Amino acid sequence: MKNIKRIKSKIAIAVLVIMFATGTLMTAIPTAKTIDFPTYIIANAGPDLVGVSQPVYINAFMTKPNQGAAMGTAGSRYEDLSIVITDPNGKKETFGPKQADSTGGIFMTYYPTITGNFTVQAFYPGQNITNTDRYLGSESSLVTFTVQQDPIATTGQNPLPTEYWSRPIYSTNFDWGAQLGSNWWGLGGPSFSITGGYDTQGNVQPYGQAPKSSHILWTKPTSFGGQQGGEIASDQESQFTSTSIMKNHFNPIIIYGVLIYQEWPTANNPSGLDNPLMWKAIDP
C-alpha cells in the first residue's frame, strides 16, 4: 500500500509539474500585436478665385498610396473618403463617401451659386488592413476659395481658320480637333495603338466635316496621332499614337540637311539599333 501511495504521489507531482511548465510556456508565446498606421489626407481647390457658376476643381488625396493598391481596378483602395464644402452662410455639403483611385485620391468639380468665401475639408474614417492592422482616420486642413459675382476671364482659344490650313492641328487648339480634323476613335475604346473598331453601321465618322483640300496633308507620317475629337474631350488627350514623337524622335539627327531617324513600330519599341534597314534618311 505504501508503494502504491508513493507512486500516486509521484504521478500527481509529475502532473503538476507538467501543468506548470505548460502554463509557463503558453504565457511565454507572444500574441499578435495590433499595428495602427497613421494617415494624412490633403485637400486642394482651384482656382482660388472664380465667378458664380464657374467650375472649381477639388481633389483630396492620401499622402501615401494604399499598400495593397495595384493598377486598374486590382488591389485594395482607401475607402469612404469624403469632401465637405461649407458655403459663406455656413451650409455644409458632403460629397462621398467615395473610394479612392489606385494613387489614393478622389476628384470632383463644384459650381458655386453664391458669392463669398467657401471652405473645403477632406475626411478619411480609417479602415482595417488585416485582422490586426488598421489605417487610422485623418482629416485635412481647411482650404478656402472665393466666389465673386462677375466671371473670371479664361484663356481664349485660337479662332478657326478662314482659309486653307495644313496639318498638324496643335493640341493647344482645343476647338480645332472635332470641327476641322474630325478625328475619332471609332467604335472601340482607345488603347495604345488601337484606334477603334468599325462595322457596317459605323464606317462614317459623325463629327465635323472632312478636309476639302486636295493637297497632301502629311508628306512623311511616322505614326498615327493628333486631335481625336468627337466624344473624347479634346483638352484631355491629344495623341492616340503607339509612340511619342517627343520621346522617340527628339532630338533628331540632321547631317548636311538630311534628317536621320529610327523607326518605332510599336510603343517604346525601336526596330533595333543594329538594324540598318530600320534607319531612315530624308533629304528634303
Short mmCIF file of C-alpha atoms in Angstrom, two decimals:
data_model
loop_
_atom_site.label_atom_id
_atom_site.label_comp_id
_atom_site.label_asym_id
_atom_site.label_seq_id
_atom_site.Cartn_x
_atom_site.Cartn_y
_atom_site.Cartn_z
CA MET A 1 0.00 0.00 0.00
CA LYS A 2 2.78 2.36 0.86
CA ASN A 3 4.37 1.77 -2.53
CA ILE A 4 1.08 2.47 -4.29
CA LYS A 5 0.64 5.74 -2.35
CA ARG A 6 4.18 6.74 -3.20
CA ILE A 7 3.56 6.03 -6.91
CA LYS A 8 0.33 8.05 -6.86
CA SER A 9 2.11 10.93 -5.14
CA LYS A 10 4.88 10.89 -7.69
CA ILE A 11 2.32 10.86 -10.53
CA ALA A 12 0.42 13.79 -9.02
CA ILE A 13 3.62 15.75 -8.59
CA ALA A 14 4.62 14.97 -12.20
CA VAL A 15 1.21 16.14 -13.47
CA LEU A 16 1.51 19.40 -11.52
CA VAL A 17 5.00 19.95 -12.89
CA ILE A 18 3.79 19.33 -16.45
CA MET A 19 0.81 21.66 -15.98
CA PHE A 20 3.01 24.34 -14.50
CA ALA A 21 5.56 24.01 -17.31
CA THR A 22 2.84 24.05 -19.96
CA GLY A 23 1.23 27.12 -18.45
CA THR A 24 4.58 28.84 -18.31
CA LEU A 25 5.26 28.01 -21.94
CA MET A 26 1.79 29.19 -23.02
CA THR A 27 2.17 32.53 -21.31
CA ALA A 28 5.55 32.92 -23.00
CA ILE A 29 4.07 32.66 -26.53
CA PRO A 30 3.76 36.23 -27.88
CA THR A 31 0.34 37.33 -29.11
CA ALA A 32 -0.18 39.17 -32.43
CA LYS A 33 0.25 42.88 -31.85
CA THR A 34 -2.16 45.31 -33.46
CA ILE A 35 -0.42 47.97 -35.54
CA ASP A 36 -2.14 51.30 -36.22
CA PHE A 37 -0.77 53.19 -39.19
CA PRO A 38 -1.29 56.96 -39.13
CA THR A 39 -2.63 58.55 -42.33
CA TYR A 40 -2.62 62.07 -43.70
CA ILE A 41 -5.17 63.42 -46.15
CA ILE A 42 -4.77 66.67 -48.09
CA ALA A 43 -7.44 68.76 -49.86
CA ASN A 44 -7.00 71.14 -52.78
CA ALA A 45 -9.35 73.56 -54.53
CA GLY A 46 -8.58 75.69 -57.53
CA PRO A 47 -8.69 78.24 -58.82
CA ASP A 48 -8.93 80.19 -55.58
CA LEU A 49 -11.00 82.97 -57.23
CA VAL A 50 -13.92 82.26 -59.56
CA GLY A 51 -17.19 83.81 -60.63
CA VAL A 52 -20.64 82.47 -59.81
CA SER A 53 -21.34 79.19 -61.64
CA GLN A 54 -17.75 78.84 -62.78
CA PRO A 55 -16.10 75.48 -62.05
CA VAL A 56 -13.88 74.86 -59.03
CA TYR A 57 -11.75 71.74 -59.30
CA ILE A 58 -11.44 69.95 -55.97
CA ASN A 59 -9.45 66.89 -55.02
CA ALA A 60 -8.49 65.05 -51.88
CA PHE A 61 -5.68 62.56 -51.69
CA MET A 62 -3.78 60.50 -49.18
CA THR A 63 -0.09 61.29 -48.83
CA LYS A 64 0.82 57.64 -49.45
CA PRO A 65 -0.86 55.12 -51.77
CA ASN A 66 -2.63 52.18 -50.21
CA GLN A 67 -0.02 49.48 -49.62
CA GLY A 68 -2.19 46.93 -51.42
CA ALA A 69 -3.05 49.10 -54.44
CA ALA A 70 -2.41 47.89 -57.97
CA MET A 71 -3.01 49.21 -61.47
CA GLY A 72 -6.52 49.41 -62.86
CA THR A 73 -9.13 48.01 -60.53
CA ALA A 74 -6.86 45.44 -58.90
CA GLY A 75 -5.69 45.55 -55.32
CA SER A 76 -7.06 47.40 -52.31
CA ARG A 77 -8.12 51.04 -52.06
CA TYR A 78 -8.70 53.67 -49.43
CA GLU A 79 -12.42 53.56 -48.71
CA ASP A 80 -15.08 56.11 -47.71
CA LEU A 81 -13.20 59.33 -48.39
CA SER A 82 -15.43 62.40 -48.35
CA ILE A 83 -15.23 66.11 -49.12
CA VAL A 84 -17.20 68.70 -47.16
CA ILE A 85 -17.80 72.14 -48.70
CA THR A 86 -19.08 74.92 -46.46
CA ASP A 87 -20.63 77.97 -48.16
CA PRO A 88 -20.46 81.57 -46.85
CA ASN A 89 -23.77 81.06 -44.98
CA GLY A 90 -22.43 78.08 -43.07
CA LYS A 91 -24.33 75.46 -45.07
CA LYS A 92 -22.37 72.23 -45.45
CA GLU A 93 -22.48 69.87 -48.41
CA THR A 94 -20.91 66.44 -48.13
CA PHE A 95 -19.69 64.61 -51.23
CA GLY A 96 -19.00 60.97 -50.66
CA PRO A 97 -18.18 58.54 -49.26
CA LYS A 98 -16.05 57.61 -52.25
CA GLN A 99 -13.43 55.01 -53.00
CA ALA A 100 -10.00 56.40 -53.83
CA ASP A 101 -8.22 55.50 -57.03
CA SER A 102 -5.02 53.47 -57.06
CA THR A 103 -2.95 56.57 -56.23
CA GLY A 104 -5.10 57.37 -53.19
CA GLY A 105 -7.15 60.31 -54.46
CA ILE A 106 -10.70 61.42 -55.28
CA PHE A 107 -11.72 64.28 -57.57
CA MET A 108 -14.76 66.43 -58.29
CA THR A 109 -15.94 69.65 -59.92
CA TYR A 110 -18.03 72.14 -57.95
CA TYR A 111 -20.13 75.00 -59.33
CA PRO A 112 -20.83 77.65 -56.65
CA THR A 113 -24.10 79.59 -56.90
CA ILE A 114 -23.49 82.39 -54.38
CA THR A 115 -20.68 84.83 -53.66
CA GLY A 116 -18.35 84.76 -50.68
CA ASN A 117 -15.69 82.60 -49.12
CA PHE A 118 -16.06 78.82 -49.26
CA THR A 119 -14.08 76.25 -47.29
CA VAL A 120 -13.18 72.72 -48.27
CA GLN A 121 -12.13 69.89 -45.97
CA ALA A 122 -11.49 66.20 -46.66
CA PHE A 123 -12.07 63.29 -44.29
CA TYR A 124 -10.95 59.68 -44.11
CA PRO A 125 -12.53 57.45 -41.43
CA GLY A 126 -9.83 54.77 -41.42
CA GLN A 127 -10.17 51.10 -42.22
CA ASN A 128 -8.84 47.65 -41.38
CA ILE A 129 -5.91 46.41 -43.44
CA THR A 130 -5.83 42.92 -41.94
CA ASN A 131 -7.42 41.29 -38.90
CA THR A 132 -4.92 43.07 -36.68
CA ASP A 133 -3.61 46.09 -38.62
CA ARG A 134 -5.52 49.26 -39.33
CA TYR A 135 -5.20 52.61 -41.08
CA LEU A 136 -6.14 55.38 -38.66
CA GLY A 137 -8.54 58.07 -39.76
CA SER A 138 -7.47 61.59 -40.65
CA GLU A 139 -8.84 64.96 -41.75
CA SER A 140 -7.29 67.66 -43.88
CA SER A 141 -6.66 71.29 -43.15
CA LEU A 142 -9.25 73.77 -44.38
CA VAL A 143 -8.82 75.12 -47.91
CA THR A 144 -10.55 78.33 -48.99
CA PHE A 145 -11.71 79.69 -52.33
CA THR A 146 -13.58 82.91 -53.08
CA VAL A 147 -16.53 83.42 -55.38
CA GLN A 148 -17.35 86.80 -56.89
CA GLN A 149 -20.34 87.84 -58.97
CA ASP A 150 -18.52 88.56 -62.22
CA PRO A 151 -16.91 85.64 -64.07
CA ILE A 152 -13.15 85.38 -64.29
CA ALA A 153 -11.87 85.61 -67.85
CA THR A 154 -10.45 82.35 -69.14
CA THR A 155 -7.76 81.72 -71.70
CA GLY A 156 -9.13 82.26 -75.18
CA GLN A 157 -8.79 79.75 -77.98
CA ASN A 158 -7.31 80.42 -81.37
CA PRO A 159 -10.17 81.07 -83.80
CA LEU A 160 -10.90 78.59 -86.54
CA PRO A 161 -9.08 79.33 -89.79
CA THR A 162 -10.93 81.16 -92.56
CA GLU A 163 -8.65 79.99 -95.35
CA TYR A 164 -6.72 76.88 -96.31
CA TRP A 165 -4.80 75.37 -93.42
CA SER A 166 -2.40 72.47 -93.10
CA ARG A 167 -1.67 69.81 -90.55
CA PRO A 168 -0.77 69.30 -87.82
CA ILE A 169 -3.57 70.64 -85.66
CA TYR A 170 -1.77 71.52 -82.45
CA SER A 171 -3.27 70.09 -79.31
CA THR A 172 -3.45 73.55 -77.73
CA ASN A 173 -6.12 74.45 -80.30
CA PHE A 174 -8.84 72.52 -78.48
CA ASP A 175 -11.70 73.61 -80.75
CA TRP A 176 -9.98 72.59 -83.96
CA GLY A 177 -9.90 68.85 -83.38
CA ALA A 178 -13.53 67.86 -83.78
CA GLN A 179 -14.65 70.69 -86.02
CA LEU A 180 -11.85 70.52 -88.57
CA GLY A 181 -9.92 67.30 -88.21
CA SER A 182 -12.99 65.25 -87.32
CA ASN A 183 -10.73 62.54 -85.96
CA TRP A 184 -12.34 59.97 -83.73
CA TRP A 185 -11.65 56.68 -82.02
CA GLY A 186 -14.13 54.59 -83.94
CA LEU A 187 -16.43 52.17 -82.15
CA GLY A 188 -13.70 50.77 -79.92
CA GLY A 189 -12.06 52.46 -76.96
CA PRO A 190 -8.53 53.83 -77.30
CA SER A 191 -5.71 51.64 -76.08
CA PHE A 192 -2.19 52.46 -77.21
CA SER A 193 -2.17 51.89 -80.98
CA ILE A 194 -5.72 50.51 -81.13
CA THR A 195 -7.62 53.39 -82.70
CA GLY A 196 -11.13 51.97 -82.80
CA GLY A 197 -13.34 49.37 -84.41
CA TYR A 198 -15.75 49.63 -87.31
CA ASP A 199 -18.72 47.74 -88.70
CA THR A 200 -21.33 48.12 -91.45
CA GLN A 201 -23.12 50.80 -89.48
CA GLY A 202 -20.12 52.66 -88.17
CA ASN A 203 -17.82 53.33 -91.13
CA VAL A 204 -18.68 57.03 -91.20
CA GLN A 205 -17.43 59.40 -88.56
CA PRO A 206 -20.29 61.57 -87.30
CA TYR A 207 -18.28 64.54 -86.10
CA GLY A 208 -17.46 67.63 -88.14
CA GLN A 209 -16.54 67.89 -91.80
CA ALA A 210 -13.70 66.20 -93.59
CA PRO A 211 -10.98 68.44 -95.11
CA LYS A 212 -11.92 69.64 -98.57
CA SER A 213 -8.40 70.43 -99.71
CA SER A 214 -6.90 68.18 -102.36
CA HIS A 215 -3.24 68.61 -101.46
CA ILE A 216 -1.22 66.14 -99.40
CA LEU A 217 -1.62 66.78 -95.70
CA TRP A 218 1.18 64.50 -94.50
CA THR A 219 4.27 64.08 -96.62
CA LYS A 220 6.02 61.69 -94.22
CA PRO A 221 3.88 60.37 -91.37
CA THR A 222 5.77 58.50 -88.65
CA SER A 223 2.77 57.34 -86.59
CA PHE A 224 -0.91 57.96 -86.03
CA GLY A 225 -1.74 60.92 -83.82
CA GLY A 226 -3.33 64.33 -83.43
CA GLN A 227 -6.66 65.56 -82.09
CA GLN A 228 -9.21 62.79 -81.63
CA GLY A 229 -12.37 64.94 -81.46
CA GLY A 230 -15.88 63.63 -81.14
CA GLU A 231 -16.95 62.43 -77.73
CA ILE A 232 -13.41 62.46 -76.36
CA ALA A 233 -12.61 65.72 -74.54
CA SER A 234 -10.07 67.38 -76.81
CA ASP A 235 -8.35 69.18 -73.94
CA GLN A 236 -7.63 65.88 -72.18
CA GLU A 237 -5.83 63.80 -74.78
CA SER A 238 -4.12 64.84 -77.96
CA GLN A 239 -2.21 61.85 -79.29
CA PHE A 240 -3.57 58.37 -79.94
CA THR A 241 -0.30 57.03 -81.21
CA SER A 242 1.75 53.97 -80.42
CA THR A 243 4.84 56.10 -79.97
CA SER A 244 5.75 59.54 -78.73
CA ILE A 245 7.31 61.91 -81.22
CA MET A 246 8.91 63.95 -78.48
CA LYS A 247 10.40 60.88 -76.80
CA ASN A 248 11.36 58.73 -79.75
CA HIS A 249 12.26 61.26 -82.46
CA PHE A 250 13.82 64.09 -80.49
CA ASN A 251 16.48 65.33 -80.69
CA PRO A 252 16.68 64.50 -84.41
CA ILE A 253 19.95 63.72 -86.18
CA ILE A 254 20.49 66.14 -89.05
CA ILE A 255 23.65 65.91 -91.14
CA TYR A 256 24.12 68.25 -94.11
CA GLY A 257 20.39 68.90 -94.14
CA VAL A 258 19.49 65.20 -94.18
CA LEU A 259 17.13 64.06 -91.42
CA ILE A 260 18.07 60.68 -89.96
CA TYR A 261 15.68 58.88 -87.64
CA GLN A 262 14.86 55.39 -86.43
CA GLU A 263 11.54 53.66 -86.96
CA TRP A 264 9.45 52.83 -83.91
CA PRO A 265 6.86 50.26 -85.00
CA THR A 266 5.25 49.80 -81.57
CA ALA A 267 5.06 51.64 -78.27
CA ASN A 268 8.55 52.45 -76.97
CA ASN A 269 9.95 49.57 -79.00
CA PRO A 270 12.60 50.63 -81.52
CA SER A 271 13.23 48.46 -84.52
CA GLY A 272 16.76 47.68 -83.43
CA LEU A 273 19.81 49.88 -83.18
CA ASP A 274 21.86 47.31 -85.07
CA ASN A 275 19.42 47.02 -87.99
CA PRO A 276 20.49 49.49 -90.71
CA LEU A 277 17.28 48.89 -92.69
CA MET A 278 15.23 50.44 -89.87
CA TRP A 279 17.06 53.75 -90.04
CA LYS A 280 15.58 56.33 -92.41
CA ALA A 281 17.32 59.27 -94.06
CA ILE A 282 15.15 62.00 -95.54
CA ASP A 283 16.65 64.67 -97.80
CA PRO A 284 14.10 67.46 -98.06
#
